[in-house]
Every structure is written in C-alpha cells, then in structure tokens.
Coordinates of C-alpha atoms and ligand atoms in Angstrom, one line a residue:
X913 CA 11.8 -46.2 15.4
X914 CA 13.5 -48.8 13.0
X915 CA 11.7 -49.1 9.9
X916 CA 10.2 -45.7 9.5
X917 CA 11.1 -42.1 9.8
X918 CA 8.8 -39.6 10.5
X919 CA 7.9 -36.6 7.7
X920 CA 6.9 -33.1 9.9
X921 CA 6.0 -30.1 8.8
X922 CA 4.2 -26.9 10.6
X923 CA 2.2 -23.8 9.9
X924 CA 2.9 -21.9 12.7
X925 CA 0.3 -18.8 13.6
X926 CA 1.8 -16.2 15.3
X927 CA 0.2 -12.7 16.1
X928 CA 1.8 -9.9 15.7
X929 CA 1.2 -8.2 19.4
X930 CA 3.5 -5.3 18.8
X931 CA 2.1 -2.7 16.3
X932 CA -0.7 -0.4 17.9
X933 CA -3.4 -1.1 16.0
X934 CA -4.9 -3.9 14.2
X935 CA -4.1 -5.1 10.5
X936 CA -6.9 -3.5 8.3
X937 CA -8.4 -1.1 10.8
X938 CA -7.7 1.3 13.6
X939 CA -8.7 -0.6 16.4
X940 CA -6.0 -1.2 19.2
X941 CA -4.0 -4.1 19.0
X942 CA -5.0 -5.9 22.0
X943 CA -7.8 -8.5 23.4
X944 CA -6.8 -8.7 27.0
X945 CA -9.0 -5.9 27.6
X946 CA -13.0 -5.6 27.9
X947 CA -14.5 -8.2 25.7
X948 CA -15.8 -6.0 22.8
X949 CA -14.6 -2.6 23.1
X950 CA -11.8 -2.5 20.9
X951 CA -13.7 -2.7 17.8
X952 CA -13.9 -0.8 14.5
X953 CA -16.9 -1.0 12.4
X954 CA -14.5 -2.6 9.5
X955 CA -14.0 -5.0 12.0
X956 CA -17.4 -5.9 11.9
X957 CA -17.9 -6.1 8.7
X958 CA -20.5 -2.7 8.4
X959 CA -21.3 -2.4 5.2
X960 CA -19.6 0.3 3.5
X961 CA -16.3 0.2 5.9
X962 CA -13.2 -0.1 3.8
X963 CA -9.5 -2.3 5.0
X964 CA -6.4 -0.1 5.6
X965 CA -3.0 -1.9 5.1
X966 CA -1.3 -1.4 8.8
X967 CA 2.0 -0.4 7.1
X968 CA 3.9 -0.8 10.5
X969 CA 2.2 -4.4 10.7
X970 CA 4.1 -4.9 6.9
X971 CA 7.0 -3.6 8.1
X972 CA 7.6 -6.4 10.5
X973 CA 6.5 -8.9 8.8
X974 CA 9.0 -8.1 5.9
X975 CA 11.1 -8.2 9.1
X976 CA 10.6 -11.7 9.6
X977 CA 10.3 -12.8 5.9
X978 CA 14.2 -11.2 5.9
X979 CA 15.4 -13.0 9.0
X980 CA 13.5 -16.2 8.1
X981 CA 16.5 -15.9 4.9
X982 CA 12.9 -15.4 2.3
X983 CA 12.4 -13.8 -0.9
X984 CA 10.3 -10.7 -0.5
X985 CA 7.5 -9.3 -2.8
X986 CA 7.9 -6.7 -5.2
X987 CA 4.4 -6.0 -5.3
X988 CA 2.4 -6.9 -1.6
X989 CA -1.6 -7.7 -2.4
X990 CA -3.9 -9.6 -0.2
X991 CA -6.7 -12.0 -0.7
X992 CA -10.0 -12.9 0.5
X993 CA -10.2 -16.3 1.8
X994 CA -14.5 -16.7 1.9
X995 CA -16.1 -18.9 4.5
X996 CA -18.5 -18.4 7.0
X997 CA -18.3 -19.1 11.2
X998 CA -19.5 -17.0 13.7
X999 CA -16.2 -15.7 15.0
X1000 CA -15.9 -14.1 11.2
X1001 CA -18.6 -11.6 10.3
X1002 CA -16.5 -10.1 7.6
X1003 CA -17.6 -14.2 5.8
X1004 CA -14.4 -14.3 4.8
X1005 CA -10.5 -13.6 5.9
X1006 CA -7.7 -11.4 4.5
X1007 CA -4.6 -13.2 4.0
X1008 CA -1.8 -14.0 1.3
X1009 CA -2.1 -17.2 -0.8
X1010 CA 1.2 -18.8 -1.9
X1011 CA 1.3 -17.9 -5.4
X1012 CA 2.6 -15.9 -6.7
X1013 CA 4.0 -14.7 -3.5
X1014 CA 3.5 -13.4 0.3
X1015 CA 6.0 -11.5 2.3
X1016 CA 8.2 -14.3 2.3
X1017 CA 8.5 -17.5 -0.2
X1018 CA 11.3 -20.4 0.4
X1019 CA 13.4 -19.7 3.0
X1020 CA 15.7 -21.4 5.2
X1021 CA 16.3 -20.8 9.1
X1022 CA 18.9 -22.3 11.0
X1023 CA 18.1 -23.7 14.8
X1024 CA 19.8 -25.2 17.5
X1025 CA 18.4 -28.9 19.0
X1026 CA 19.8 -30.7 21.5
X1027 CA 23.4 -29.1 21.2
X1028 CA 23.2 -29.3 17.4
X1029 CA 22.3 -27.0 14.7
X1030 CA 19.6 -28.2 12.1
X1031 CA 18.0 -26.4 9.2
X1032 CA 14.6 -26.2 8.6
X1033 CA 13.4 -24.7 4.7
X1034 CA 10.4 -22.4 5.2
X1035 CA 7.7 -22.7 2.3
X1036 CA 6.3 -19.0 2.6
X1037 CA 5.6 -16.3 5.2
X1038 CA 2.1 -14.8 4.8
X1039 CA 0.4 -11.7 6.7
X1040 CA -3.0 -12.3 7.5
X1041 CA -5.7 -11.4 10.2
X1042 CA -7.2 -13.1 13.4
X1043 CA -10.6 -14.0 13.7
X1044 CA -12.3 -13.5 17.0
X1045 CA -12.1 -15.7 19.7
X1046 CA -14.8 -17.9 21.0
X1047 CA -15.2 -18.7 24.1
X1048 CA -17.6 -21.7 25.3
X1049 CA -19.3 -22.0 28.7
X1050 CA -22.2 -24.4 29.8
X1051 CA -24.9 -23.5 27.7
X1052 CA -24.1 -20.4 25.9
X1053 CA -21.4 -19.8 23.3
X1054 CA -19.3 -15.6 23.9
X1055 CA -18.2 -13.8 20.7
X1056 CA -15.3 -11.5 21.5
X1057 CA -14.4 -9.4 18.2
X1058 CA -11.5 -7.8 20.0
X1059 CA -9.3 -10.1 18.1
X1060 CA -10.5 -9.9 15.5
X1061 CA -8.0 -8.5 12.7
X1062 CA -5.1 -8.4 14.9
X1063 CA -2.6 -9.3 12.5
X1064 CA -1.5 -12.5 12.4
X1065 CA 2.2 -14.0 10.4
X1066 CA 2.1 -17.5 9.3
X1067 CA 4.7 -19.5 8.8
X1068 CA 4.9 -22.5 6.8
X1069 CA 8.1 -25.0 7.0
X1070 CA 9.2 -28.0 4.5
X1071 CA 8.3 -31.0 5.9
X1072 CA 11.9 -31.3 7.3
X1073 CA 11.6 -32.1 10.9
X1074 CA 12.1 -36.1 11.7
X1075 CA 10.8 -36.2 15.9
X1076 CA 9.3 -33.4 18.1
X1077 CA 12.1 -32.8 20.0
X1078 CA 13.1 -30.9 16.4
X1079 CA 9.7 -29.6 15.6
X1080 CA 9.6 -27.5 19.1
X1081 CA 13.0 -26.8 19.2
X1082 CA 12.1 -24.6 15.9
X1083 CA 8.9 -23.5 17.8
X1084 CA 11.2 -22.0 20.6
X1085 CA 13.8 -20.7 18.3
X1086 CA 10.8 -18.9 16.5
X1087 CA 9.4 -17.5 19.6
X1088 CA 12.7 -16.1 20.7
X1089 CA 12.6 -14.2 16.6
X1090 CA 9.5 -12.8 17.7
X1091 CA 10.4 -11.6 20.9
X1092 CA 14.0 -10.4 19.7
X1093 CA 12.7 -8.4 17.0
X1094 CA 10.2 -6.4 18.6
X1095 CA 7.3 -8.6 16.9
X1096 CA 5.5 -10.4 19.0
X1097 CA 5.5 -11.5 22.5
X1098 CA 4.9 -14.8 21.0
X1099 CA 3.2 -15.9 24.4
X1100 CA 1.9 -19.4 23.7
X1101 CA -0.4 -18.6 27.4
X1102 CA -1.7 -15.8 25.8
X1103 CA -2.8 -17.9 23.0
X1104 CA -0.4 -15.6 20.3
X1105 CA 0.9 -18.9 18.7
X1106 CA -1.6 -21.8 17.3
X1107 CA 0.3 -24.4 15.6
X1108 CA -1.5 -26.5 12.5
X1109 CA 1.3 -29.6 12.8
X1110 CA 1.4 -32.5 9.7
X1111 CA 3.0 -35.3 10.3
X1112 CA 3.2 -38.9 8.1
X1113 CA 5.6 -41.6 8.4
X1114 CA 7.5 -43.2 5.5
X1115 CA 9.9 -46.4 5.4
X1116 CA 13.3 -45.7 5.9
X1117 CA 16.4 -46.0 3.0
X1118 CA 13.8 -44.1 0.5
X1119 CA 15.0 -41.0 -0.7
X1120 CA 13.4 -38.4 1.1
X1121 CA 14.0 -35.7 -1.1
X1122 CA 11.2 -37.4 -2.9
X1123 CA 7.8 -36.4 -2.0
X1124 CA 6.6 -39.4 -4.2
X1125 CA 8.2 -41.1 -1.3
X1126 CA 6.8 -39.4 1.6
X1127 CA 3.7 -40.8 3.5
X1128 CA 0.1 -39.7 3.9
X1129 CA 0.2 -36.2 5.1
X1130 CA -2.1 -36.2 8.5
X1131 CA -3.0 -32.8 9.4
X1132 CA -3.7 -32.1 13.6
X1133 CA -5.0 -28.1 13.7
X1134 CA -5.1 -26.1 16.1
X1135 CA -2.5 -27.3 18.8
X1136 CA -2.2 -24.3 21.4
X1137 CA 1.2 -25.2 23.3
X1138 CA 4.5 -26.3 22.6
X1139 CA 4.1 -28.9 24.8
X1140 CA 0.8 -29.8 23.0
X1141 CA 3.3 -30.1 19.8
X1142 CA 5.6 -32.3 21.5
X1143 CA 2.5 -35.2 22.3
X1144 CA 0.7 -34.7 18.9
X1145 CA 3.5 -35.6 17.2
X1146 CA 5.0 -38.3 19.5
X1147 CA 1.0 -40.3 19.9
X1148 CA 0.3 -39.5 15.4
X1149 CA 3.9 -40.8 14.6
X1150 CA 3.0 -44.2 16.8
X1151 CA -0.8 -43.8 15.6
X1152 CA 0.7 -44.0 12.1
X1153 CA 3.0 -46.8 13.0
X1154 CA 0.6 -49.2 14.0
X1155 CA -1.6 -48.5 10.8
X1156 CA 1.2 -49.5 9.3
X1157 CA 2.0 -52.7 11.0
X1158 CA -1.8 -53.7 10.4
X1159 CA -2.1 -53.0 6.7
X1160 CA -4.6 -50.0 7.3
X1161 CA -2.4 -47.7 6.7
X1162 CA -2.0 -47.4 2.6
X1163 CA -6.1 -47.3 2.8
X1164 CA -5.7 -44.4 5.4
X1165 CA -6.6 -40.7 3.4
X1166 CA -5.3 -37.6 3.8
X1167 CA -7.4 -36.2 6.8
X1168 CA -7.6 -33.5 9.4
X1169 CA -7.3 -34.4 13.1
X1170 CA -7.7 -32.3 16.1
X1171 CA -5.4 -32.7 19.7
X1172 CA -7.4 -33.9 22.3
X1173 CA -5.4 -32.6 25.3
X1174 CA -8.0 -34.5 28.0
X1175 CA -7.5 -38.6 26.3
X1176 CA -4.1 -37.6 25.3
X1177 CA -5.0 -38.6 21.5
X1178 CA -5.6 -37.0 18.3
X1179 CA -9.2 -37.1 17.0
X1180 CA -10.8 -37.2 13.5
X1181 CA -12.2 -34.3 12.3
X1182 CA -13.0 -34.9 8.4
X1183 CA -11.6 -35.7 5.0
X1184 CA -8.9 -33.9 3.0
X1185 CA -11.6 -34.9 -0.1
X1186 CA -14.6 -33.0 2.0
X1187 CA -12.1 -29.9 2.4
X1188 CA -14.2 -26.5 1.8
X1189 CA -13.2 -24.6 -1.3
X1190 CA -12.4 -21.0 -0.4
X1191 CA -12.7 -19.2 -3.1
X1192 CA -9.9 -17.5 -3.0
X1193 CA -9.8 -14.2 -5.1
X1194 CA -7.7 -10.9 -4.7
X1195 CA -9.0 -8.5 -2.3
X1196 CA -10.5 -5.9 -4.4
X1197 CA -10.8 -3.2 -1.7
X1198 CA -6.5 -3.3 -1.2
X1199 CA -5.4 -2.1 -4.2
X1200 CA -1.4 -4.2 -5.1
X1201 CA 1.3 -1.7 -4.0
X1202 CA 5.1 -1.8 -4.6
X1203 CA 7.3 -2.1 -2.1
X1204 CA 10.1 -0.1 -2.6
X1205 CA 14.3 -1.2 -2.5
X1206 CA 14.4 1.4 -0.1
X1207 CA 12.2 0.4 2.2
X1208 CA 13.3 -3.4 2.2
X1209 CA 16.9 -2.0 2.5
X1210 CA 15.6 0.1 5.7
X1211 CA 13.9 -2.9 7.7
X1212 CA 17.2 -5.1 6.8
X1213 CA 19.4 -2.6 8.5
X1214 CA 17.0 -2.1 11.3
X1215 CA 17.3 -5.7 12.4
X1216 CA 18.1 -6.2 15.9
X1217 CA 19.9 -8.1 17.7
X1218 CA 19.1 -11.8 18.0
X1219 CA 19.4 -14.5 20.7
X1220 CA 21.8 -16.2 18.3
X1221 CA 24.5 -12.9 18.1
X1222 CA 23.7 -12.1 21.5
X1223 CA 24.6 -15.7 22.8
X1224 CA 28.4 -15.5 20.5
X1225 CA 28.9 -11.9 22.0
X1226 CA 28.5 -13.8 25.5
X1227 CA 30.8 -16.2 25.0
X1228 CA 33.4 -14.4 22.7
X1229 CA 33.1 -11.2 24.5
X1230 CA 32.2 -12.0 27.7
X1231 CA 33.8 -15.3 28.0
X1232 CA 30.8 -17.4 29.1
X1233 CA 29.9 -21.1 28.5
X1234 CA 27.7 -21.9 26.2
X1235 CA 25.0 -23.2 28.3
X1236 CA 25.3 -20.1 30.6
X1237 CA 24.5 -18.4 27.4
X1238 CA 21.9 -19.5 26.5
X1239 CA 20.3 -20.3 29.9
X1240 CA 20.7 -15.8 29.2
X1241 CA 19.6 -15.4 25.7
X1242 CA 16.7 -17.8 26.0
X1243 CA 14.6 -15.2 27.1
X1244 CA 14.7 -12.0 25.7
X1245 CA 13.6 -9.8 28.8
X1246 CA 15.6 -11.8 31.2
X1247 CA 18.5 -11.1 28.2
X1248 CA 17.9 -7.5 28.1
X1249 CA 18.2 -7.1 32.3
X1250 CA 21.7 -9.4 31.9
X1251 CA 23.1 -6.4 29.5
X1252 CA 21.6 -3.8 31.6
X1253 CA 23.7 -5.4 35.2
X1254 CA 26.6 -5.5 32.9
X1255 CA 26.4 -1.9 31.1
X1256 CA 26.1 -0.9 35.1
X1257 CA 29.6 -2.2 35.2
X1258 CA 28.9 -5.6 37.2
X1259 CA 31.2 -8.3 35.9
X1260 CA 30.2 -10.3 32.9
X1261 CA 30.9 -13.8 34.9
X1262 CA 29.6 -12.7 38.5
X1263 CA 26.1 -10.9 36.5
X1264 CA 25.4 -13.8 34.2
X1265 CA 25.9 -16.6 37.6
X1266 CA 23.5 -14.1 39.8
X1267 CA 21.1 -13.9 36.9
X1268 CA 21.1 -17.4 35.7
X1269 CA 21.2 -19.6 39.0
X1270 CA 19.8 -16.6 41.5
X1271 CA 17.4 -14.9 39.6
X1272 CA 16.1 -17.1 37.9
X1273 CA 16.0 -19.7 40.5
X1274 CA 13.5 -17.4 42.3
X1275 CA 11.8 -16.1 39.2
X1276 CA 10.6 -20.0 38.6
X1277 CA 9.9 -20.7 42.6
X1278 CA 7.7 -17.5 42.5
X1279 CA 6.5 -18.1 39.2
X1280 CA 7.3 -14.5 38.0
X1281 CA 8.9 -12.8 35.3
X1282 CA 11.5 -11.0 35.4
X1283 CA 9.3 -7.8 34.7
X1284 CA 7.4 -8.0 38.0
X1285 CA 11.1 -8.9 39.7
X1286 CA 11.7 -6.5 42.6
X1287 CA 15.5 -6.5 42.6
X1288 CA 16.8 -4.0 39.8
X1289 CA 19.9 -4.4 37.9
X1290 CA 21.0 -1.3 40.1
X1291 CA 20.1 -3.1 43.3
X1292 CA 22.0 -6.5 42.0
X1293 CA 25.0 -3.7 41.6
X1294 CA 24.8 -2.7 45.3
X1295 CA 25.4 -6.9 46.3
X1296 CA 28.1 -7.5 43.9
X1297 CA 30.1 -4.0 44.5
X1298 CA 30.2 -5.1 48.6
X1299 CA 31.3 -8.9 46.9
X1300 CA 34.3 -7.3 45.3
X1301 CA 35.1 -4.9 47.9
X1302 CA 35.1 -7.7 50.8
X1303 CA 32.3 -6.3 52.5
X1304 CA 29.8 -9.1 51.9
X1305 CA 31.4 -13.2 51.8
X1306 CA 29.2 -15.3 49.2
X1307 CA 27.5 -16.8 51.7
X1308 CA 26.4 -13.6 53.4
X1309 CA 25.9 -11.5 49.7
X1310 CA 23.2 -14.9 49.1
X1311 CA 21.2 -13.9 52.3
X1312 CA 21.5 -10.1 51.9
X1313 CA 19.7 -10.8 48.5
X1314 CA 17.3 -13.3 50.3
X1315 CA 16.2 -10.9 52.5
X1316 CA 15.8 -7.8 49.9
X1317 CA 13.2 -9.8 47.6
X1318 CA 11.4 -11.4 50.6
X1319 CA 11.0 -7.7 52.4
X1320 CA 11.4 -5.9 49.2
X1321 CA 14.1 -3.3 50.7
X1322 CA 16.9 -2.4 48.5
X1323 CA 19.8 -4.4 49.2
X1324 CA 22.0 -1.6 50.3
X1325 CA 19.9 -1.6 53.7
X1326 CA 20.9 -4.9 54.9
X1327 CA 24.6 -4.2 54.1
X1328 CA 26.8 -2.4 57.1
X1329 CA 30.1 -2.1 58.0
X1330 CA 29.3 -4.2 60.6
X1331 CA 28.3 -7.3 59.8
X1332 CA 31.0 -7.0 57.2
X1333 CA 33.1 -10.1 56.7
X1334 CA 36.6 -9.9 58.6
X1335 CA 39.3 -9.6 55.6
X1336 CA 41.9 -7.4 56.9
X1337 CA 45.1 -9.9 57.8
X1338 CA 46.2 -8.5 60.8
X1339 CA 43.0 -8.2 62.8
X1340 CA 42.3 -11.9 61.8
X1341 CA 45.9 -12.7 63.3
X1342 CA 45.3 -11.2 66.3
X1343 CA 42.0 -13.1 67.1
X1344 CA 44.0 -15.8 65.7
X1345 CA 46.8 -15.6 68.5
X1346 CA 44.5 -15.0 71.6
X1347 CA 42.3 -18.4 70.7
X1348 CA 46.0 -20.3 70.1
X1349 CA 47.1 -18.6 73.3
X1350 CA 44.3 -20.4 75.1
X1351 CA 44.0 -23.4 73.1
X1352 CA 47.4 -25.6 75.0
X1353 CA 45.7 -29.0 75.2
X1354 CA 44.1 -29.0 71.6
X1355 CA 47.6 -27.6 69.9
X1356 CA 49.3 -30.4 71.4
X1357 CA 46.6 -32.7 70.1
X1358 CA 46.6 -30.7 67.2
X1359 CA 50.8 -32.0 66.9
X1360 CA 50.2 -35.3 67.6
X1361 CA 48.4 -35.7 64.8
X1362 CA 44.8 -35.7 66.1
X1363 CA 41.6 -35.8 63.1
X1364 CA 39.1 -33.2 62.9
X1365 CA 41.3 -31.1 65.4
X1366 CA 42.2 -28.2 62.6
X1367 CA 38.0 -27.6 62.3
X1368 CA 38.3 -26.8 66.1
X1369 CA 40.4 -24.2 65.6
X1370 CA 38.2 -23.0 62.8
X1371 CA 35.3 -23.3 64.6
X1372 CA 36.5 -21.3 67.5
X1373 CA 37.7 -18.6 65.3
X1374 CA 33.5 -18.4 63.8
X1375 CA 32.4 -18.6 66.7
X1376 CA 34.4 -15.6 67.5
X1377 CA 33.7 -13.3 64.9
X1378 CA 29.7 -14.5 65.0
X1379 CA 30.8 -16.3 61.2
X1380 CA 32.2 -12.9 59.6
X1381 CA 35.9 -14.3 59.5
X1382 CA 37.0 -14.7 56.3
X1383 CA 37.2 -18.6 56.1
X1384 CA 39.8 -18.7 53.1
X1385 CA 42.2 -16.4 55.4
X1386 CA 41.4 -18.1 58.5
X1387 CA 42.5 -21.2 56.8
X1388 CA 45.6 -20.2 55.9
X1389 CA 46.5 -18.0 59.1
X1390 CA 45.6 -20.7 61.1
X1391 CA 48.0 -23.4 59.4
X1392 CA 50.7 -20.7 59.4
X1393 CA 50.4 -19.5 63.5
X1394 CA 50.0 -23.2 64.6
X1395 CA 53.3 -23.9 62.3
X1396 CA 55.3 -21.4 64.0
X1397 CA 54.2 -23.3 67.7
Ligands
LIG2160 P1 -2.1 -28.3 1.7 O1 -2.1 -28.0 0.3 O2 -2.9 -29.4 2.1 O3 -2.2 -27.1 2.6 P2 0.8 -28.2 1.7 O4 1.5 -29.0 0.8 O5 0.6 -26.7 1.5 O6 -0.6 -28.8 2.0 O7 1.5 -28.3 3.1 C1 1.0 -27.9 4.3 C2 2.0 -28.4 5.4 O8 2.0 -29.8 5.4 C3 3.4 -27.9 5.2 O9 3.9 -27.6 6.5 C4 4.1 -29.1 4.7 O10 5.5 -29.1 5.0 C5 3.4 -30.2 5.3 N1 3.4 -31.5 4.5 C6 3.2 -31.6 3.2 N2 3.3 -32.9 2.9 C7 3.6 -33.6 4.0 C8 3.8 -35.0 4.3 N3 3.7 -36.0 3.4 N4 4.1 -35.3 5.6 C9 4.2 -34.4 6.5 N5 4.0 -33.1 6.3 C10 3.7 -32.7 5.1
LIG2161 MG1 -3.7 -19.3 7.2

C-alpha cells in the first residue's frame, strides 16, 4: 500500500446456539424451526412478563471471556439498550455496556495467519440477546420472533488488524473457539455470526499506538460472511485511499456504511453526529448478582480442548505436519471423527492421510459434512486393517472405499480373500518362473539391453494375476529371476 497502513477493528456477533433455551426466557434456543412457535410471552414483550438470566448461557460466555485471556466481573448486571424497530417489540435490547464491565474486558487472543502467529487485544466480551429476524419478500415484510432473545456474545477487538487476510484469519480462529468449546456452531450460513467491521487508514512511520494518530474510523454493519469481511475491507481501505489522494479525505466524518454484496461496494448509511442515543440504563427487572470464585474456577477447569492443543498433540504426539494438522483441527467435527479412527486403533499417519485427502476430498465434491458422511470411523477401520494385513494394495483399498460411499455398503463387503493382492513370495515366484519360462525371445532382448523391455515382464505378470500382484515384489522378483538366467 506504500504510504498508508490500514487501522481494523471488529465487533463480532456470535450466537450462542448451544444452551437449550433462550437468554431471558424459556423458549427453545433455535429459529430453524416454524416461523413463530418458539416464543415466550417475555419474548414478546407482554406486559407483566419478567427476564430470567439463562445461567447456562453465562456460563459459556464466562467461558469465552476466560479463553479470550479477559478479566471477568465480580458482579454480572445487564442493561437496557432503548430503541424502537419492528424486529424488537420489547423497544429496547438487553445487553452489557462497557463500563464498568461485561463478562470480559481487555483481553488478548493469539491467532495464526498465513503461517504466523499475530495477536489481536480484545476490548470487552458482552452477553446480549438477538432481535428477531426479518425477512423481506416483494411486497410484504415477515417478522419471525423465534430469534428473538437467543443469546447472542459480542466481541469487540482493538483496532489491531492491518489487511483482511488478518481480520478473517481471527474470524476463523474465533469460529473454531466456538465450535471447540461447545458454544456455538458459529455457522456463518446459518447467519450465527454478523460482523460490524471499522476500518480507517493512517500514513505510515506515525506511531500507531497513538490513537491521536489513527484515521477516521468508518464503520460497515452488518457484514454476514467471512468472505463478505475479506471485500469490505479490501474495497473501504482503497475507498479511503483515494479520499486521500484527492484531499476529501480529512473533510470525510465518522460515518456508518453498509456492504453492498450485489455492486461489490460499501454504501452510506448516515452520520456518526446523527447516531441515536440509547438511553442506556441498568436493567431494573435483573437484579446485579455475584459471581462466585468458585464458579469462575469451575468453568476454567472445564475448558476443553482447543484446535490449537489439539493441533500440537498431532504433531508432537502423533507425529504429523503441521499443515496435515491443521487441514484436521480446522474443523471441529471433522477433528473429533480423526480422534475417534485413531482411539479405534487406525494409525495416526494412515487415519489423518484417509481423512484429510479422502474424506475430505469427497466431503467438498459432495458438498457434505462430515456428519451426514456414510463411512464411519469403524468402516474406515475395516479398509485400513485389510491395508496393513496385505489384503487390500493402495490402489485397490482407494476403490473398495469408492465403491462403499457410492453404494453405501460397508466396506467389509467389497473385501474377499479373493481379489486380495498377491503378497506371499513364493506364489509370486512361481508365476514368476512359468512367464520367464515362456518368455525366450524377450529375455534375450531383455540381455541385450533392450528399453521398456522390464515393463513387459511386468505387464505379463498383471495381466496374470488380473492386477492383484503385488507390484513392489514383482519388481524385485522379477530383477532377481531374470539375474539368475
Ligand atoms: P464507538 O464508540 O463508535 O462504538 P469504539 O471506540 O467503541 O467506537 O470502537 C468500536 C470499534 O471500532 C472497535 O472494534 C474499535 O477497535 C474500532 N475502532 C476504533 N477506532 C478506530 C479507528 N480509528 N480505525 C479503525 N477502527 C477503529
Ligand atoms: Mg451490541
């Protein structure tokens, strides 16, 4: 970029999709049902109805306010943040405000980009709820108040990220928190995670520890998909640029923009100076309550797992690469059937090159997960048990496992004793001999020196055993027999 770096900070949304019910109310956690049926009359907003704190729903996001490296709360209290849109009947949302503090206040989370790891500070972690969701046909306008109150973590970061490839590395090392704790599914095609992204330029050789340095803070709501992420950023930072280059940009306000996914641009929306006042006060009807050392020291211990320990078990355990690791780790479900194939007792190598090139390969051509995969860690076990014992080659233990998915059989069915590949040294000898034995002219080519003569032999020897010769051993017989002639 030259002259400028690039200021970018996010406020990742991310709803929390794995408590049972909702944040304030006993409605079910979940909007891919029914439009409308999971709905409590707190929900909407009846009067007389009263919030009650989802303590699971606090629970994990304590969680991620711990593995986000935050300060928690001694005291958790909510507050009403008041403004009216149809998708809120309540008029106003329960959240956290920053002061004096959330679930989580300044953090620090480590994350890997390109190869490298960078650090990211977190401003604050704050529980909040959903509104509903809106949905917009020709010429009417749905309401559906099943999401409304699911609970919803925001995360705030420093303005620390310099380019997007940084900003949705972060986004996918989040996604893979949420997933590895038992938080979220964080699915982005779900619409769980929203991303508010602000981005301003500022000339380079300034100190950037300086916010007196920094640029004008552009704010682009509501951007749906990582990829979404990657273009805002990339089109505002050369938006900014140009501003700059004409002189419009030290006029330019602080302003909120909107992604326009169909023109590839980012579009005004209004003013920071018009911004609404919300009014925010404490909730009156969620009395503060302490959280207790015990509790914290509970959900601390509880912690599980995370792509990042999983990925140096892998390698220091298991003695992967890196990148086969984290081809694993990168999703969690696809993680979790790895360790299953290998608590089975499949080797470590063999189950993380059938999972990560085999699997996987056919989990993106069928665009499945690995949930809906027909082949079983158990199944996988049946293919690599008949690898090991020489009763399937590569080649063949590949086509056994094409043919389980496509006719969804277990594997076992399409392996026998015999189309078993030929190991056994004697019997290969003694097909061996009878070609040689019949092969005068092309073993006296074959000695004086004749190319391409040695994958006759071969050949023949395939051809004989309808490919099931093992062709390492055929090599070698072969060069040992024709030797002795
Ligand atoms: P507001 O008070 O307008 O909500 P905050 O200071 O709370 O703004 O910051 C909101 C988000 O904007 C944070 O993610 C923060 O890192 C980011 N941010 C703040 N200043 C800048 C800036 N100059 N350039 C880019 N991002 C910024
Ligand atoms: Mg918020």
């Amino acid at each position: 970029m030259g002259k400028y770096i690039a200021k970018i900070g996010l406020e990742m949304h991310c709803e929390v999709s794995e408590t049972n019910t909702k944040a304030f109310s006993a409605a079910k956690n979940s909007y891919s049902e029914i439009p409308n049926t999971n709905v409590r009359p707190v929900d909407m907003a009846f009067p007389g109805t009263l919030p009650v704190v989802n303590k699971e729903a606090v629970r994990m996001a304590l969680m991620a306010s711990m593995i986000l490296n935050c300060k928690q709360p001694e005291y958790m209290y909510f507050e009403r943040k008041n403004y009216y849109y149809p998708d809120l009947p309540k008029g106003f949302q329960i959240t956290q405000e920053t002061k004096p503090i959330p679930v989580g206040i300044y953090g620090e989370v480590e994350y890997e980009c390109d190869g490298e790891l960078k650090k990211v500070r977190v401003n604050n972690l704050h529980l909040e709820e959903d509104a509903a969701s809106l949905d917009h046909f020709y010429d009417t306008s749905n309401i559906d108040y099943n999401r409304a109150g699911v609970p919803l973590l925001e995360l705030v970061t420093e303005p620390d990220f310099h380019n997007a490839n940084e900003a949705v590395a972060f986004l996918e090392h989040m996604r893979s928190v949420y997933q590895y704790a038992g938080i979220s599914e964080a699915d982005s095609k779900k619409g769980q995670i929203r991303c508010d992204v602000n981005v301003s330029i500022m000339e380079e050789g300034l100190d950037e520890s300086d916010p007196k340095n920094w640029g004008t803070k552009v704010e682009i709501k509501n951007v749906n998909s990582f990829g979404g992420v990657r273009d805002t950023i990339n089109y505002e930072i050369e938006r900014q640029i140009e501003l700059k280059e004409t002189g419009e940009y030290e006029q330019m306000e602080q302003q909120t923009r909107r992604w326009d996914e169909e023109s590839g641009t980012t579009i005004y929306m209004r003013s920071k100076v018009d911004a609404i006042d919300y009014k925010y006060f404490v909730e009156p009807n969620i009395p503060k309550f302490k959280i207790t050392k015990e509790w914290l020291k509970e959900i601390k211990a509880s912690i599980p797992e995370l792509a990042m320990d999983r990925k140096k078990k892998y390698i220091d355990k298991f003695g992967l690469s890196a990148y086969d690791a984290s081809v694993l780790v990168k999703e969690k479900n696809i993680s979790d059937y790895y360790e299953e194939c290998v608590k089975l007792g499949i080797d470590a190598k063999v189950a993380a090159n059938w999972v990560s090139v085999n699997i996987v390969g056919e989990l993106n051509k069928e665009d499945i997960t690995i949930k809906d995969f027909y082949i079983t860690p158990a199944m996988l076990k049946q293919i690599t048990d008949a690898l090991s014992s020489g009763l399937l080659s590569s080649k063949q233990a590949k086509e056994v496992f094409a043919k389980a998915v496509e006719e969804q059989k277990e594997p076992k069915n399409f392996i026998s004793k015999e189309n078993a590949q030929i190991s056994d040294e004697s019997e290969l000898t003694k097909i061996i001999v009878e070609i040689l034995d019949n092969s005068a002219t092309q073993i006296e080519q074959y000695k004086g020196g004749r190319d391409n003569i040695f994958d006759y032999f071969v050949g023949q020897v395939m051809k004989n055993t309808r490919g099931k010769a093992n062709p390492v051993m055929t090599k070698e017989i072969l060069h040992k027999e024709l030797d002795k002639r």
